[in-house]
Short mmCIF file of C-alpha atoms and ligand atoms in Angstrom, two decimals:
data_model
loop_
_atom_site.label_atom_id
_atom_site.label_comp_id
_atom_site.label_asym_id
_atom_site.label_seq_id
_atom_site.Cartn_x
_atom_site.Cartn_y
_atom_site.Cartn_z
CA MET A 122 110.26 98.24 116.49
CA THR A 123 112.70 98.69 119.33
CA ASP A 124 115.62 100.58 117.80
CA ARG A 125 116.33 104.06 119.11
CA ILE A 126 117.39 107.22 117.35
CA PRO A 127 120.96 107.67 118.68
CA PRO A 128 122.18 110.88 120.35
CA SER A 129 124.02 113.14 117.91
CA GLY A 130 125.94 116.40 118.15
CA LEU A 131 126.51 118.90 115.33
CA PRO A 132 127.41 118.76 112.52
CA LEU A 133 125.33 115.78 111.43
CA ALA A 134 123.81 114.12 108.39
CA SER A 135 120.39 112.51 108.16
CA HIS A 136 118.59 110.51 105.50
CA ALA A 137 114.93 109.52 105.06
CA PRO A 138 113.28 107.60 102.23
CA GLY A 139 110.41 108.73 100.01
CA LYS A 140 107.33 106.59 99.48
CA ALA A 141 104.72 105.34 97.02
CA ILE A 142 101.22 104.35 98.13
CA LEU A 143 100.23 100.97 96.72
CA PHE A 144 96.63 100.86 97.96
CA GLY A 145 94.20 103.05 99.87
CA GLU A 146 95.30 106.70 99.48
CA HIS A 147 92.59 109.15 100.53
CA ALA A 148 90.50 106.44 102.22
CA VAL A 149 93.26 106.22 104.86
CA VAL A 150 92.48 109.79 105.92
CA PHE A 151 89.15 108.31 107.14
CA GLY A 152 90.89 105.43 108.98
CA LYS A 153 90.57 102.90 106.14
CA THR A 154 93.51 100.65 105.25
CA ALA A 155 96.40 101.80 103.06
CA VAL A 156 99.59 100.03 101.98
CA VAL A 157 102.73 102.09 101.44
CA LEU A 158 106.24 101.31 100.16
CA ALA A 159 109.31 103.22 101.37
CA LEU A 160 111.44 103.88 98.26
CA ASP A 161 115.19 103.62 97.69
CA MET A 162 115.22 107.29 96.72
CA GLY A 163 115.01 109.92 99.43
CA THR A 164 116.23 113.11 101.06
CA ASP A 165 119.62 113.85 102.62
CA LEU A 166 120.17 116.68 105.08
CA GLU A 167 123.44 118.09 106.36
CA ILE A 168 122.99 120.21 109.45
CA SER A 169 125.51 122.37 111.26
CA GLY A 170 125.26 125.00 113.99
CA LEU A 171 125.44 128.76 113.43
CA ARG A 172 126.77 131.31 115.91
CA GLY A 173 124.45 134.01 117.21
CA THR A 174 120.71 134.19 117.73
CA GLY A 175 119.29 134.30 114.15
CA SER A 176 116.51 132.07 112.90
CA GLY A 177 118.84 129.81 110.91
CA THR A 178 119.30 129.17 107.19
CA TYR A 179 117.95 126.70 104.63
CA ASN A 180 120.29 126.06 101.71
CA GLY A 181 122.08 129.27 102.69
CA SER A 182 119.00 131.50 102.89
CA GLU A 183 117.25 132.89 105.99
CA ARG A 184 114.22 133.74 103.89
CA ALA A 185 113.94 130.16 102.58
CA ALA A 186 114.16 128.90 106.18
CA ARG A 187 111.27 131.15 107.26
CA ALA A 188 109.22 130.14 104.19
CA ASN A 189 109.52 126.35 104.73
CA PRO A 190 106.46 125.31 106.80
CA TYR A 191 107.86 121.83 107.56
CA LEU A 192 111.07 123.34 108.89
CA GLN A 193 109.16 125.84 111.00
CA THR A 194 106.71 123.36 112.60
CA SER A 195 109.58 120.94 113.37
CA LEU A 196 111.78 123.63 114.95
CA LEU A 197 108.86 124.94 117.01
CA ALA A 198 108.18 121.47 118.44
CA HIS A 199 111.87 120.70 119.16
CA PRO A 200 113.89 123.92 119.34
CA PRO A 201 117.60 123.21 118.76
CA PRO A 202 120.28 124.58 121.15
CA GLN A 203 121.51 127.06 118.51
CA PRO A 204 120.41 128.36 115.06
CA LEU A 205 120.94 125.75 112.34
CA ASP A 206 122.31 125.79 108.83
CA LEU A 207 120.40 123.15 106.87
CA ARG A 208 121.56 121.84 103.47
CA CYS A 209 119.09 119.60 101.63
CA ARG A 210 119.67 117.29 98.65
CA SER A 211 116.69 115.25 97.53
CA GLN A 212 116.07 112.71 94.79
CA LEU A 213 112.33 113.25 95.23
CA PRO A 214 110.67 115.82 92.98
CA ARG A 215 108.57 118.23 95.05
CA ALA A 216 104.77 117.83 95.02
CA SER A 217 105.10 114.57 93.03
CA GLY A 218 103.23 112.25 95.41
CA LEU A 219 106.53 110.57 96.35
CA GLY A 220 106.71 111.84 99.93
CA SER A 221 109.24 114.67 99.63
CA SER A 222 107.68 116.64 102.52
CA ALA A 223 107.54 113.60 104.78
CA ALA A 224 111.13 112.59 104.00
CA PHE A 225 112.28 116.14 104.74
CA THR A 226 110.28 116.32 107.98
CA ALA A 227 111.32 112.85 109.20
CA GLY A 228 114.98 113.49 108.34
CA LEU A 229 114.92 116.82 110.17
CA MET A 230 113.02 115.40 113.16
CA THR A 231 115.53 112.51 113.43
CA ALA A 232 118.28 115.14 113.65
CA LEU A 233 116.41 117.29 116.20
CA LEU A 234 115.63 114.30 118.44
CA GLY A 235 119.23 113.12 118.05
CA MET A 236 120.40 116.55 119.27
CA GLU A 237 118.06 116.19 122.27
CA GLY A 238 119.88 112.97 123.25
CA GLY A 239 118.00 110.41 121.16
CA ALA A 240 114.48 108.95 121.23
CA GLU A 241 112.43 105.85 120.57
CA ARG A 242 111.50 105.40 116.89
CA THR A 243 107.83 105.48 117.98
CA THR A 244 108.39 109.04 119.26
CA LEU A 245 110.01 109.95 115.95
CA ALA A 246 106.94 108.60 114.13
CA LEU A 247 104.56 110.67 116.27
CA GLU A 248 106.60 113.88 116.14
CA SER A 249 107.17 113.65 112.38
CA PHE A 250 103.45 113.09 111.77
CA ARG A 251 102.51 116.03 114.02
CA ALA A 252 104.97 118.41 112.34
CA GLU A 253 103.92 117.42 108.80
CA ARG A 254 100.22 117.49 109.66
CA GLN A 255 100.52 120.92 111.28
CA ALA A 256 102.35 122.31 108.23
CA GLN A 257 99.88 120.71 105.78
CA GLY A 258 96.63 121.12 107.75
CA VAL A 259 95.20 117.75 106.65
CA GLY A 260 96.27 114.15 106.17
CA SER A 261 97.14 110.76 107.62
CA PRO A 262 100.45 109.40 108.95
CA VAL A 263 101.06 107.27 105.83
CA ASP A 264 103.92 109.31 104.38
CA THR A 265 105.77 110.05 107.62
CA SER A 266 105.41 106.41 108.79
CA ALA A 267 107.09 105.16 105.60
CA ALA A 268 109.86 107.75 106.00
CA VAL A 269 110.41 106.74 109.66
CA ALA A 270 110.03 102.94 109.42
CA GLY A 271 111.16 102.07 105.87
CA GLY A 272 109.96 98.82 104.27
CA VAL A 273 106.36 97.95 103.39
CA LEU A 274 103.66 99.10 105.82
CA SER A 275 99.94 98.88 106.34
CA VAL A 276 98.25 101.88 107.97
CA GLY A 277 94.67 102.26 109.19
CA ALA A 278 92.24 101.48 111.99
CA ARG A 279 92.94 97.77 111.39
CA ALA A 280 96.42 97.47 109.72
CA PRO A 281 97.34 93.81 109.29
CA GLY A 282 100.97 92.79 109.89
CA ASP A 283 103.51 93.12 112.71
CA LYS A 284 102.44 96.11 114.75
CA LEU A 285 104.90 99.03 114.94
CA TRP A 286 102.96 101.90 116.53
CA GLU A 287 99.64 103.67 116.91
CA LEU A 288 99.02 107.35 116.18
CA PRO A 289 96.08 109.43 117.43
CA ALA A 290 93.47 110.84 115.04
CA GLU A 291 91.30 113.90 115.60
CA ASP A 292 87.52 114.45 115.54
CA GLY A 293 86.77 111.21 117.42
CA ARG A 294 88.08 109.10 114.52
CA PRO A 295 89.81 105.79 115.38
CA ALA A 296 93.58 105.88 115.89
CA TRP A 297 95.82 104.84 112.98
CA HIS A 298 97.72 101.59 113.54
CA VAL A 299 100.92 101.09 111.61
CA ALA A 300 102.21 97.56 110.92
CA ARG A 301 105.00 95.97 108.90
CA LEU A 302 104.33 93.72 105.91
CA PRO A 303 106.95 91.63 104.06
CA ASP A 304 108.70 93.16 101.04
CA PRO A 305 108.29 90.75 98.11
CA GLY A 306 111.53 92.21 96.65
CA TRP A 307 110.03 93.31 93.32
CA THR A 308 111.21 96.18 91.13
CA TRP A 309 108.62 98.93 90.61
CA VAL A 310 108.50 101.88 88.22
CA VAL A 311 107.19 105.27 89.25
CA GLY A 312 106.18 107.83 86.61
CA PHE A 313 105.99 111.51 87.56
CA THR A 314 103.70 113.58 85.32
CA GLY A 315 105.71 116.73 85.99
CA VAL A 316 102.45 118.30 87.16
CA PRO A 317 102.79 119.32 90.82
CA LYS A 318 99.82 118.27 92.94
CA ASP A 319 98.43 120.06 95.98
CA THR A 320 97.65 117.41 98.61
CA ALA A 321 95.57 119.64 100.90
CA THR A 322 93.31 120.82 98.06
CA VAL A 323 92.74 117.31 96.66
CA VAL A 324 92.17 115.83 100.16
CA ARG A 325 89.53 118.51 100.87
CA ARG A 326 87.88 117.87 97.50
CA VAL A 327 87.72 114.13 98.23
CA GLY A 328 86.24 115.00 101.66
CA GLU A 329 83.36 116.69 99.82
CA ARG A 330 83.10 113.85 97.27
CA VAL A 331 82.62 111.15 99.93
CA LYS A 332 79.69 113.08 101.44
CA ALA A 333 77.69 111.95 98.35
CA PRO A 334 75.31 109.01 98.96
CA ASP A 335 77.77 106.49 97.42
CA GLY A 336 80.77 107.94 99.36
CA PRO A 337 80.77 105.60 102.39
CA ARG A 338 80.33 102.56 100.12
CA LEU A 339 83.30 103.65 98.00
CA LEU A 340 85.49 104.06 101.10
CA GLU A 341 84.47 100.60 102.35
CA GLN A 342 85.32 99.09 98.95
CA ILE A 343 88.76 100.72 98.97
CA ASP A 344 89.32 99.39 102.49
CA SER A 345 88.34 95.86 101.54
CA LEU A 346 90.58 95.99 98.45
CA ALA A 347 93.57 97.23 100.48
CA LEU A 348 93.06 94.38 102.97
CA GLN A 349 93.11 91.92 100.04
CA GLY A 350 96.27 93.70 98.90
CA CYS A 351 97.91 92.96 102.27
CA ASP A 352 97.12 89.24 101.84
CA ALA A 353 98.43 89.24 98.26
CA LEU A 354 101.70 90.88 99.35
CA ARG A 355 102.12 88.41 102.20
CA ALA A 356 101.62 85.57 99.70
CA GLY A 357 104.07 87.20 97.25
CA ASP A 358 101.30 86.91 94.62
CA ARG A 359 102.38 89.33 91.89
CA ALA A 360 99.36 88.73 89.63
CA ALA A 361 96.92 89.39 92.50
CA VAL A 362 98.77 92.56 93.59
CA GLY A 363 98.67 93.86 89.99
CA ARG A 364 94.97 93.06 89.57
CA LEU A 365 94.17 94.84 92.86
CA MET A 366 96.23 97.88 91.77
CA ASN A 367 94.13 98.08 88.60
CA GLU A 368 90.92 97.85 90.64
CA ASN A 369 92.13 100.49 93.06
CA GLN A 370 92.85 102.74 90.07
CA ARG A 371 89.18 102.47 88.98
CA GLN A 372 88.13 103.46 92.50
CA LEU A 373 90.50 106.44 92.51
CA VAL A 374 89.02 107.62 89.21
CA GLU A 375 85.57 107.36 90.84
CA LEU A 376 86.89 109.49 93.70
CA GLY A 377 87.66 112.12 91.06
CA ILE A 378 91.43 112.47 91.56
CA SER A 379 92.72 111.73 88.06
CA HIS A 380 94.25 114.27 85.69
CA PRO A 381 94.74 114.16 81.88
CA ARG A 382 98.51 113.73 82.30
CA LEU A 383 97.98 110.84 84.73
CA ASP A 384 95.61 109.25 82.18
CA ASP A 385 98.33 109.62 79.48
CA LEU A 386 100.91 107.85 81.64
CA MET A 387 98.45 105.11 82.61
CA ARG A 388 97.71 104.46 78.91
CA SER A 389 101.41 104.37 78.05
CA VAL A 390 102.12 101.40 80.36
CA GLU A 391 98.90 99.45 79.81
CA LYS A 392 100.45 96.59 77.79
CA LEU A 393 103.65 96.28 79.84
CA ALA A 394 102.25 96.22 83.37
CA VAL A 395 100.83 93.62 85.71
CA GLY A 396 99.20 96.57 87.50
CA ALA A 397 99.32 100.37 87.52
CA LYS A 398 97.63 103.19 89.41
CA ILE A 399 97.86 106.75 90.60
CA THR A 400 99.98 107.02 93.73
CA GLY A 401 99.38 109.73 96.36
CA ALA A 402 96.88 112.54 96.30
CA GLY A 403 96.39 112.68 92.49
CA GLY A 404 95.28 115.77 90.57
CA GLY A 405 98.83 115.62 89.11
CA GLY A 406 101.76 113.84 90.75
CA SER A 407 102.69 110.25 89.85
CA ILE A 408 101.66 106.73 88.95
CA ILE A 409 103.16 103.51 90.30
CA VAL A 410 103.59 100.51 88.03
CA LEU A 411 104.26 96.85 88.76
CA PRO A 412 105.86 95.80 85.45
CA CYS A 413 105.67 92.37 83.87
CA PRO A 414 108.93 90.72 85.05
CA GLY A 415 111.84 91.95 82.91
CA ASP A 416 109.87 94.86 81.45
CA GLU A 417 111.07 97.50 83.96
CA LEU A 418 113.13 99.48 81.46
CA ARG A 419 110.49 99.25 78.74
CA VAL A 420 107.94 100.65 81.21
CA GLY A 421 110.38 103.47 82.01
CA GLN A 422 110.80 104.22 78.30
CA ALA A 423 107.03 104.19 77.72
CA ILE A 424 106.56 106.70 80.54
CA SER A 425 109.33 108.83 79.11
CA HIS A 426 107.80 108.77 75.60
CA ALA A 427 104.48 109.85 77.10
CA GLY A 428 106.25 112.90 78.57
CA GLY A 429 106.65 111.64 82.15
CA VAL A 430 109.73 111.22 84.34
CA PRO A 431 110.34 107.53 85.17
CA PHE A 432 112.12 106.16 88.24
CA VAL A 433 112.96 102.47 88.57
CA VAL A 434 112.78 101.73 92.30
CA LYS A 435 112.87 99.05 94.95
CA VAL A 436 111.72 99.16 98.55
CA ALA A 437 114.15 100.77 101.02
CA ALA A 438 114.35 98.50 104.06
CA ARG A 439 115.63 101.24 106.39
CA GLY A 440 113.77 104.27 107.66
CA ALA A 441 115.13 107.65 108.76
CA SER A 442 118.67 107.66 110.15
CA VAL A 443 121.13 110.17 111.59
CA GLN A 444 124.91 110.09 111.91
CA PRO A 445 127.60 112.54 112.99
CA LEU A 446 129.36 114.36 110.15
CA THR A 447 133.06 113.95 110.47
CA GLY A 448 134.04 116.07 107.48
CA GLY A 449 135.19 114.99 104.03
CA PRO A 450 132.88 113.84 101.24
CA GLN A 451 129.69 112.04 102.32
CA PRO A 452 128.53 108.87 100.60
CA PRO A 453 125.78 109.66 98.09
CA GLY A 454 122.15 108.71 98.95
CA THR A 455 121.06 105.16 98.38
CA GLY A 456 119.79 106.13 94.98
CA GLY A 457 116.53 105.77 93.01
CA ARG A 458 117.61 105.64 89.40
CA ARG A 459 116.15 107.69 86.59
CA ALA A 460 115.33 105.15 83.88
O1 PMV B 551 100.86 113.95 99.58
P1 PMV B 551 100.65 112.72 98.76
O2 PMV B 551 100.40 112.95 97.32
O3 PMV B 551 101.73 111.72 98.99
O4 PMV B 551 99.27 112.04 99.29
C1 PMV B 551 99.18 111.46 100.56
C2 PMV B 551 98.11 110.45 100.60
C3 PMV B 551 96.70 110.96 100.94
O5 PMV B 551 95.98 109.80 101.36
C4 PMV B 551 96.03 111.55 99.71
C5 PMV B 551 96.69 111.98 102.04
C6 PMV B 551 97.18 111.43 103.38
O6 PMV B 551 97.76 112.21 104.13
O7 PMV B 551 96.96 110.25 103.65
#
């Protein structure tokens, strides 16, 4: 990807999309393959400069600015020329598995690099990953890559597709490659349980789980399934993608990341879906559903009846962007719709 983040003065507006993981969450932390979709629902920031030497404000509050770890790690890495006033509007529920932290971090980092005179998108990918990882303590670059690149991506030590960038891993693990896959153009439905998940806790628990004798085998199986998923997406084979989602779901249950509310939502869409699975860390959070064609709204209603919050979504082709704010009303975000 050759496009650059343009230079931008203050005030400015930035946008970054959320994401849903289609295959390979958790295993990707160990360098296995994952497939992620950037979603047409995301986070909008409006940033202006403040006079003086304070630490800046987040939605009008200095305390909220100090308490936001993603804001703090980003500002530390790329200090702005003056304190900032940050206003955030997001369509992504927090701790839902839909990439709200990554969209916030990538949107903010786009703005900070824009203020520094611009940067390659590869640099934005690296800096967003570092800031999110530092704030979270664990994790892979799946979420931040989707927020930075948009579209459909594969991530992992092998990552089939058109190569975008490579990001370093720690502890002697292989680097993560990030590549672009084609978007088949389908409509998906996401169902949020309303139960916030804690990524770091679940990732650490899975780290313990895969130390069991069958752990390495399970990770290899998830990797092989995600690679088949890449082929199925490239072929635009909806039935194969759905079948692989269902298989991946069984693997995720074996990893121990389900939750009674996730099980409820999964049951509610069983008869209407080509495929369905947990998306993200699990232990709460969301499911992603590939509906039978034409059944998108019925899937949304089923999720709603089961007590979840449905979103009918498509893939967002564009990643994080920044533009100067010229005053007057801003166009609303590109809009995931509540079903
Ligand atoms: O934070 P979540 O729920 O979107 O989960 C991210 C996906 C994991 O594979 C569980 C962790 C990671 O950083 O890859």
